CSV table of C-alpha atoms (C1' of nucleotides) in Angstrom, one decimal:
chain,number,residue,atom,x,y,z
B,11,MET,CA,21.4,19.2,3.8
B,12,SER,CA,20.5,22.2,5.9
B,13,VAL,CA,16.9,22.4,7.5
B,14,GLN,CA,15.5,25.8,8.0
B,15,SER,CA,12.5,27.3,9.4
B,16,SER,CA,9.4,27.8,7.2
B,17,HIS,CA,8.7,30.5,5.0
B,18,GLY,CA,12.4,31.7,4.7
B,19,HIS,CA,13.2,32.5,1.1
B,20,THR,CA,16.4,30.4,0.4
B,21,HIS,CA,17.8,31.1,-2.9
B,22,ALA,CA,18.8,27.4,-3.1
B,23,LYS,CA,17.9,26.1,-6.5
B,24,GLY,CA,17.3,22.5,-5.5
B,25,PRO,CA,14.3,20.9,-7.0
B,26,GLN,CA,12.4,22.1,-3.9
B,27,SER,CA,14.5,23.5,-0.9
B,28,LEU,CA,13.6,21.7,2.1
B,29,ARG,CA,11.9,23.7,4.8
B,30,LEU,CA,10.2,22.6,8.2
B,31,THR,CA,7.0,24.1,8.0
B,32,LYS,CA,5.0,24.7,10.9
B,33,GLY,CA,2.7,21.6,10.2
B,34,ALA,CA,5.7,19.5,10.0
B,35,LYS,CA,6.9,20.4,13.1
B,36,LYS,CA,3.9,19.4,15.0
B,37,VAL,CA,3.9,16.2,13.1
B,38,LEU,CA,7.4,15.7,14.4
B,39,GLU,CA,6.4,16.4,17.8
B,40,VAL,CA,3.9,13.4,17.7
B,41,LEU,CA,6.6,11.0,16.3
B,42,GLU,CA,8.9,12.1,18.7
B,43,ARG,CA,7.1,10.9,21.7
B,44,THR,CA,5.5,7.6,20.1
B,45,GLU,CA,7.3,4.5,20.8
B,46,GLU,CA,5.1,2.5,18.0
B,47,LEU,CA,4.8,3.3,14.4
B,48,SER,CA,2.1,5.7,13.6
B,49,SER,CA,0.2,6.0,10.3
B,50,ALA,CA,-0.9,9.5,9.0
B,51,GLN,CA,-4.3,9.2,10.3
B,52,ASP,CA,-2.9,8.1,13.6
B,53,ILE,CA,-1.1,11.4,13.9
B,54,HIS,CA,-3.9,13.4,12.7
B,55,VAL,CA,-6.2,11.9,15.3
B,56,ALA,CA,-3.6,12.6,18.1
B,57,LEU,CA,-3.0,16.3,16.6
B,58,ARG,CA,-6.8,16.9,16.7
B,59,SER,CA,-7.2,15.8,20.4
B,60,GLU,CA,-4.4,18.1,21.7
B,61,GLU,CA,-4.2,20.9,19.7
B,62,GLU,CA,-6.7,23.9,19.1
B,63,SER,CA,-6.2,24.3,15.6
B,64,PRO,CA,-4.5,21.1,14.7
B,65,PRO,CA,-3.2,20.6,10.9
B,66,GLY,CA,-5.4,19.0,8.5
B,67,LEU,CA,-5.0,15.7,7.4
B,68,THR,CA,-3.6,16.9,3.9
B,69,THR,CA,-0.8,18.9,5.7
B,70,VAL,CA,0.0,15.8,7.7
B,71,TYR,CA,0.6,13.7,4.6
B,72,ARG,CA,2.6,16.5,3.4
B,73,SER,CA,4.6,16.9,6.5
B,74,LEU,CA,5.4,13.6,6.7
B,75,GLU,CA,6.5,13.6,3.0
B,76,SER,CA,9.2,16.2,3.5
B,77,LEU,CA,10.1,14.8,6.7
B,78,VAL,CA,11.0,11.7,4.9
B,79,GLN,CA,12.9,13.8,2.5
B,80,PHE,CA,14.9,15.6,5.4
B,81,GLY,CA,15.8,12.1,6.7
B,82,LEU,CA,13.9,12.8,10.1
B,83,VAL,CA,11.5,10.4,9.6
B,84,GLN,CA,11.2,7.0,8.0
B,85,ALA,CA,8.2,5.4,6.0
B,86,VAL,CA,7.4,1.8,6.8
B,87,ASP,CA,5.3,-0.6,4.9
B,88,PHE,CA,3.8,-3.8,5.9
B,89,GLY,CA,1.8,-4.3,2.8
B,90,ASP,CA,-1.3,-3.9,4.5
B,91,GLY,CA,-2.3,-0.9,2.6
B,92,GLU,CA,-1.5,1.8,5.4
B,93,ARG,CA,2.0,3.3,5.5
B,94,ARG,CA,3.4,4.0,9.0
B,95,TYR,CA,6.5,6.4,10.1
B,96,GLU,CA,8.7,6.6,12.9
B,97,MET,CA,11.4,8.8,13.9
B,98,VAL,CA,14.9,8.1,12.4
B,99,LYS,CA,17.4,8.0,15.1
B,100,PRO,CA,20.6,9.2,13.6
B,101,GLY,CA,22.6,6.4,12.5
B,102,GLU,CA,20.0,4.0,13.3
B,103,HIS,CA,18.5,1.6,10.6
B,104,HIS,CA,16.5,-1.0,11.8
B,105,HIS,CA,13.4,-3.4,11.1
B,106,HIS,CA,10.6,-4.6,13.0
B,107,LEU,CA,8.9,-7.8,14.1
B,108,VAL,CA,5.1,-7.3,13.5
B,109,CYS,CA,2.5,-9.3,15.5
B,110,GLU,CA,0.0,-10.5,13.1
B,111,LYS,CA,-2.7,-10.6,16.1
B,112,CYS,CA,-2.3,-7.5,17.7
B,113,ARG,CA,-0.1,-5.4,15.3
B,114,ASP,CA,2.2,-4.5,17.9
B,115,SER,CA,5.6,-4.1,16.8
B,116,VAL,CA,9.3,-4.5,18.2
B,117,HIS,CA,12.6,-2.8,16.6
B,118,LEU,CA,15.1,-4.9,15.9
B,119,ASP,CA,18.2,-3.2,17.0
B,120,GLN,CA,20.3,-2.9,13.9
B,121,CYS,CA,20.0,-3.7,10.4
B,122,LEU,CA,20.0,-7.2,9.0
B,123,VAL,CA,20.6,-6.5,5.5
B,124,GLN,CA,23.6,-4.1,5.3
B,125,GLN,CA,26.3,-6.9,5.1
B,126,LEU,CA,24.2,-8.5,2.4
B,127,GLU,CA,24.3,-5.1,0.2
B,128,GLU,CA,27.7,-5.3,-0.9
B,129,SER,CA,27.6,-8.9,-2.2
B,130,ILE,CA,24.4,-8.1,-4.1
B,131,GLN,CA,26.0,-5.3,-5.8
B,132,ALA,CA,28.9,-7.3,-6.9
B,133,LYS,CA,27.0,-10.1,-7.9
B,134,TYR,CA,24.2,-8.5,-9.7
B,135,LYS,CA,25.9,-5.0,-10.7
B,136,PHE,CA,22.9,-3.7,-9.0
B,137,GLU,CA,23.0,-0.3,-7.2
B,138,VAL,CA,21.3,-1.0,-3.9
B,139,ARG,CA,19.6,2.2,-2.5
B,140,GLY,CA,17.1,0.8,0.1
B,141,HIS,CA,15.2,-2.1,1.1
B,142,ILE,CA,12.2,-3.2,3.3
B,143,LEU,CA,12.2,-5.9,5.5
B,144,GLU,CA,9.8,-6.7,8.1
B,145,ILE,CA,9.1,-10.0,9.8
B,146,PHE,CA,5.9,-11.1,10.7
B,147,GLY,CA,4.7,-13.5,13.4
B,148,LEU,CA,3.1,-13.8,16.7
B,149,CYS,CA,4.5,-11.9,19.8
B,150,GLU,CA,5.1,-13.7,23.1
B,151,ASN,CA,1.8,-12.4,24.3
B,152,CYS,CA,-0.3,-13.4,21.6
B,153,GLN,CA,1.4,-17.1,21.5
B,154,ASN,CA,0.1,-17.4,25.0
B,155,ALA,CA,-3.1,-16.0,24.7
B,156,MET,CA,-3.8,-18.4,21.7
B,157,ALA,CA,-2.3,-21.3,23.6
B,158,ALA,CA,-4.8,-20.6,26.5
B,159,THR,CA,-7.9,-20.3,24.3
B,160,GLY,CA,-6.5,-23.3,22.0
B,161,LYS,CA,-6.9,-21.3,19.0
B,162,LYS,CA,-4.8,-21.5,16.0
N,27,MET,CA,-3.8,-29.6,2.0
N,28,SER,CA,-5.9,-31.0,-1.0
N,29,VAL,CA,-6.6,-29.1,-3.9
N,30,GLN,CA,-9.8,-29.9,-5.6
N,31,SER,CA,-11.9,-29.0,-8.5
N,32,SER,CA,-14.2,-26.0,-8.5
N,33,HIS,CA,-17.8,-26.9,-7.4
N,34,GLY,CA,-17.1,-30.3,-5.8
N,35,HIS,CA,-19.3,-30.5,-2.5
N,36,THR,CA,-16.4,-31.5,-0.2
N,37,HIS,CA,-17.8,-32.5,3.3
N,38,ALA,CA,-14.3,-31.0,4.6
N,39,LYS,CA,-15.6,-28.6,7.4
N,40,GLY,CA,-12.3,-26.1,7.3
N,41,PRO,CA,-13.2,-22.4,7.6
N,42,GLN,CA,-13.4,-22.9,4.2
N,43,SER,CA,-12.5,-25.7,2.0
N,44,LEU,CA,-10.2,-24.8,-0.9
N,45,ARG,CA,-11.2,-25.2,-4.3
N,46,LEU,CA,-9.6,-24.5,-7.6
N,47,THR,CA,-12.1,-22.6,-9.5
N,48,LYS,CA,-12.2,-22.2,-13.0
N,49,GLY,CA,-11.1,-18.5,-12.8
N,50,ALA,CA,-8.3,-19.4,-10.4
N,51,LYS,CA,-7.0,-21.8,-13.1
N,52,LYS,CA,-6.8,-19.2,-15.8
N,53,VAL,CA,-5.3,-16.8,-13.5
N,54,LEU,CA,-2.5,-19.4,-12.6
N,55,GLU,CA,-2.1,-19.9,-16.3
N,56,VAL,CA,-0.9,-16.4,-16.6
N,57,LEU,CA,1.2,-16.5,-13.6
N,58,GLU,CA,2.8,-19.8,-15.0
N,59,ARG,CA,4.2,-18.3,-18.1
N,60,THR,CA,5.0,-14.8,-16.6
N,61,GLU,CA,8.4,-14.2,-15.5
N,62,GLU,CA,7.8,-10.9,-13.8
N,63,LEU,CA,5.5,-10.0,-10.9
N,64,SER,CA,2.1,-9.2,-12.0
N,65,SER,CA,-0.5,-7.2,-10.5
N,66,ALA,CA,-4.2,-8.1,-10.5
N,67,GLN,CA,-4.9,-5.8,-13.1
N,68,ASP,CA,-2.0,-7.0,-15.3
N,69,ILE,CA,-3.5,-10.3,-15.0
N,70,HIS,CA,-6.8,-9.2,-16.1
N,71,VAL,CA,-5.4,-7.2,-19.2
N,72,ALA,CA,-3.7,-10.4,-20.1
N,73,LEU,CA,-6.6,-12.6,-19.7
N,74,ARG,CA,-8.7,-10.3,-21.7
N,75,SER,CA,-6.7,-10.1,-24.6
N,76,GLU,CA,-6.6,-13.8,-25.0
N,77,GLU,CA,-9.7,-15.4,-23.9
N,78,GLU,CA,-13.2,-14.9,-25.5
N,79,SER,CA,-14.7,-14.5,-21.9
N,80,PRO,CA,-12.4,-13.8,-19.5
N,81,PRO,CA,-13.0,-13.5,-15.9
N,82,GLY,CA,-13.6,-10.1,-14.6
N,83,LEU,CA,-11.4,-8.2,-12.4
N,84,THR,CA,-13.2,-9.1,-9.4
N,85,THR,CA,-12.8,-12.9,-9.9
N,86,VAL,CA,-9.2,-12.2,-10.5
N,87,TYR,CA,-8.8,-10.8,-7.1
N,88,ARG,CA,-10.8,-13.5,-5.7
N,89,SER,CA,-8.8,-16.0,-7.4
N,90,LEU,CA,-5.5,-14.6,-6.2
N,91,GLU,CA,-6.6,-14.9,-2.7
N,92,SER,CA,-7.6,-18.4,-2.8
N,93,LEU,CA,-4.2,-19.2,-4.9
N,94,VAL,CA,-2.2,-17.6,-2.0
N,95,GLN,CA,-4.4,-19.6,0.5
N,96,PHE,CA,-3.3,-22.6,-1.6
N,97,GLY,CA,0.4,-21.7,-1.3
N,98,LEU,CA,0.8,-21.7,-5.1
N,99,VAL,CA,1.1,-18.2,-5.5
N,100,GLN,CA,2.8,-15.4,-3.3
N,101,ALA,CA,2.0,-12.2,-3.1
N,102,VAL,CA,4.7,-9.4,-3.0
N,103,ASP,CA,4.3,-5.8,-2.1
N,104,PHE,CA,6.8,-3.1,-2.7
N,105,GLY,CA,4.8,-0.5,-1.1
N,106,ASP,CA,4.0,1.4,-4.1
N,107,GLY,CA,0.2,0.7,-3.3
N,108,GLU,CA,0.1,-2.3,-5.8
N,109,ARG,CA,0.2,-5.7,-4.7
N,110,ARG,CA,1.8,-8.2,-7.2
N,111,TYR,CA,1.9,-11.8,-7.4
N,112,GLU,CA,4.0,-14.8,-8.6
N,113,MET,CA,4.2,-18.4,-8.7
N,114,VAL,CA,5.5,-20.1,-5.9
N,115,LYS,CA,8.1,-22.6,-7.2
N,116,PRO,CA,7.7,-25.8,-4.7
N,117,GLY,CA,10.4,-25.3,-2.0
N,118,GLU,CA,11.9,-22.1,-3.4
N,119,HIS,CA,11.6,-18.8,-1.2
N,120,HIS,CA,13.3,-15.7,-2.6
N,121,HIS,CA,13.3,-12.0,-2.7
N,122,HIS,CA,13.7,-9.6,-5.2
N,123,LEU,CA,15.9,-6.7,-6.4
N,124,VAL,CA,13.6,-4.0,-7.7
N,125,CYS,CA,15.0,-1.4,-10.0
N,126,GLU,CA,13.5,2.1,-8.9
N,127,LYS,CA,13.5,3.4,-12.5
N,128,CYS,CA,12.3,1.0,-14.6
N,129,ARG,CA,10.5,-1.4,-12.3
N,130,ASP,CA,12.1,-4.3,-13.3
N,131,SER,CA,12.7,-7.0,-10.9
N,132,VAL,CA,15.4,-10.0,-10.4
N,133,HIS,CA,14.7,-12.9,-8.3
N,134,LEU,CA,17.3,-13.4,-5.7
N,135,ASP,CA,18.1,-17.3,-5.8
N,136,GLN,CA,17.3,-18.0,-2.1
N,137,CYS,CA,16.0,-16.7,0.9
N,138,LEU,CA,18.4,-14.4,2.8
N,139,VAL,CA,16.3,-14.0,6.0
N,140,GLN,CA,16.0,-17.8,7.0
N,141,GLN,CA,19.2,-18.1,9.0
N,142,LEU,CA,18.1,-15.1,10.8
N,143,GLU,CA,14.7,-16.4,12.0
N,144,GLU,CA,16.2,-18.8,14.6
N,145,SER,CA,18.1,-16.2,16.3
N,146,ILE,CA,15.1,-14.3,16.2
N,147,GLN,CA,12.8,-16.8,17.7
N,148,ALA,CA,15.3,-17.4,20.5
N,149,LYS,CA,16.3,-13.8,21.2
N,150,TYR,CA,12.6,-12.1,21.0
N,151,LYS,CA,10.4,-15.2,21.7
N,152,PHE,CA,8.8,-14.0,18.6
N,153,GLU,CA,7.1,-17.0,16.5
N,154,VAL,CA,8.3,-16.1,12.8
N,155,ARG,CA,5.6,-16.7,10.5
N,156,GLY,CA,6.7,-14.9,7.5
N,157,HIS,CA,8.5,-11.6,6.2
N,158,ILE,CA,9.1,-9.2,3.3
N,159,LEU,CA,12.5,-8.4,2.1
N,160,GLU,CA,12.7,-6.6,-1.3
N,161,ILE,CA,15.7,-4.6,-2.1
N,162,PHE,CA,15.3,-1.3,-4.2
N,163,GLY,CA,17.9,0.4,-6.4
N,164,LEU,CA,19.2,0.9,-9.8
N,165,CYS,CA,19.6,-2.0,-12.3
N,166,GLU,CA,22.8,-2.2,-14.6
N,167,ASN,CA,20.7,-0.7,-17.6
N,168,CYS,CA,19.0,2.2,-15.7
N,169,GLN,CA,22.7,3.0,-13.8
N,170,ASN,CA,24.3,3.3,-17.5
N,171,ALA,CA,21.3,5.2,-19.0
N,172,MET,CA,21.5,7.6,-16.0
N,173,ALA,CA,25.4,7.8,-16.5
N,174,ALA,CA,24.8,8.6,-20.3
N,175,THR,CA,22.4,11.4,-19.9
N,176,GLY,CA,24.1,12.7,-16.9
N,177,LYS,CA,20.8,12.6,-14.8
N,178,LYS,CA,21.1,11.6,-11.3
G,26,DT,C1',-34.4,-33.1,-13.3
G,27,DG,C1',-34.5,-29.8,-9.4
G,28,DG,C1',-32.5,-28.1,-5.6
G,29,DC,C1',-28.6,-25.9,-3.8
G,30,DA,C1',-24.0,-24.2,-2.5
G,31,DA,C1',-20.4,-22.3,-4.9
G,32,DA,C1',-18.5,-19.1,-8.4
G,33,DT,C1',-19.3,-14.9,-11.0
G,34,DG,C1',-19.7,-10.1,-13.0
G,35,DA,C1',-21.1,-5.4,-12.7
G,36,DA,C1',-21.5,-1.8,-10.1
G,37,DA,C1',-21.0,0.2,-5.6
G,38,DA,C1',-18.4,1.0,-1.6
G,39,DC,C1',-14.3,1.7,0.6
G,40,DC,C1',-10.2,3.7,2.1
G,41,DG,C1',-5.7,5.8,2.2
G,42,DT,C1',-3.5,9.0,-0.6
G,43,DT,C1',-3.0,12.8,-3.6
G,44,DT,C1',-4.7,16.7,-6.3
G,45,DT,C1',-6.9,20.9,-7.0
G,46,DC,C1',-7.9,25.5,-6.1
G,47,DA,C1',-8.9,29.1,-3.4
G,48,DC,C1',-7.1,31.7,0.6
G,49,DT,C1',-3.9,32.7,4.2
G,50,DA,C1',0.4,33.9,6.2
G,51,DC,C1',5.0,34.9,5.8
G,52,DT,C1',9.1,37.2,4.1
G,53,DG,C1',12.3,40.3,1.6
G,54,DA,C1',12.1,44.3,-1.2
G,55,DA,C1',11.0,48.7,-2.0
C,10,DT,C1',5.7,49.8,6.9
C,11,DT,C1',3.4,48.5,2.9
C,12,DC,C1',3.3,45.6,-1.2
C,13,DA,C1',4.2,41.8,-4.0
C,14,DG,C1',4.9,37.3,-4.4
C,15,DT,C1',5.7,32.7,-2.9
C,16,DA,C1',5.2,29.2,0.3
C,17,DG,C1',1.9,26.8,3.4
C,18,DT,C1',-2.7,25.2,4.5
C,19,DG,C1',-7.3,23.2,4.5
C,20,DA,C1',-11.7,21.5,2.4
C,21,DA,C1',-13.3,19.0,-0.9
C,22,DA,C1',-13.0,16.4,-4.9
C,23,DA,C1',-10.1,13.1,-7.5
C,24,DC,C1',-7.6,8.9,-7.4
C,25,DG,C1',-6.7,4.1,-7.7
C,26,DG,C1',-6.3,-0.4,-6.0
C,27,DT,C1',-9.1,-3.5,-3.4
C,28,DT,C1',-13.5,-5.3,-1.6
C,29,DT,C1',-18.2,-5.7,-0.8
C,30,DT,C1',-22.6,-6.5,-2.2
C,31,DC,C1',-26.1,-8.5,-4.5
C,32,DA,C1',-28.2,-10.6,-8.3
C,33,DT,C1',-27.5,-14.1,-11.6
C,34,DT,C1',-25.3,-18.4,-13.5
C,35,DT,C1',-23.2,-22.6,-13.1
C,36,DG,C1',-22.5,-27.3,-12.1
C,37,DC,C1',-22.7,-30.9,-8.6
C,38,DC,C1',-25.5,-34.3,-6.2
C,39,DA,C1',-29.4,-36.3,-4.8
DNA sequence: TGGCAAATGAAAACCGTTTTCACTACTGAA
DNA sequence: TTCAGTAGTGAAAACGGTTTTCATTTGCCA
């Protein structure tokens, strides 16, 4: 897949040929320097605080969609009704530990599911194309905080 | 945790003592005889087609919430904006293969993450309390259908 | 039976996301 | 360089699942 600049007339006939639009570049910049996962609205807020004429929310959503198609960004869903995004480091694929208390998340360094896929494929004749795995619980800090206050 | 009937005055002081309300029972009945995952709206539709005075959507949502708290039902989120629910068979914990085409889902017979939890706990000092793992792809039928029509 | 808290339903509020539509910006061709 | 056409953008509206509000009903208990 080739990534080209915005507004180029490509004569590619793909469903939609992918371009890196201006807005998408700004979105990507935010994600590049953000350690944690960001929601579309997070990104929008960030852009508004630093750009003179920041892209609107709509454009942020659209940019994220195409960045995901590019494979530059991956969407992560914790099932709390708000999708989050992060840069894809090439060749990396990983999951998160999400603290239920402070919502901080930690990357697990590699994909824990890969080795399962083959056996699933064989056993169920199911063509695996993707998966979500997110692990919830309490980070060390919150464990301590709760122990201190006696809350459960 | 004790499950009691609706409207009972329990003198338990828990945050909210859990009761199995009339609406929740009906919701549970639907889930009991449903093989696939059901959304709140699925359940509501099912109830409307078979009850003289079916619980409203609001009640279905509230029932599901408490059934999840009871531990009788688990919520599953595929990240498509619609939460689904299923009965928890005691002691069972599993994940799903979800076909991206027809949305059918197959239960995996056991939890694939359990053995990971210990090592995560040790390595990250993270207290694991739960996780989501759902695997997406194409079921055998849809693979064949696509092969037949040449679609990709 | 009367009182009261819990349960319920309808409608409205919510909130993240998507769609619509008018307008702007860019590009390639003439 | 201008023109035409297409892609990108933003504001506002639409959407859809879920939650909240609030008035009403239900059923337990004294």
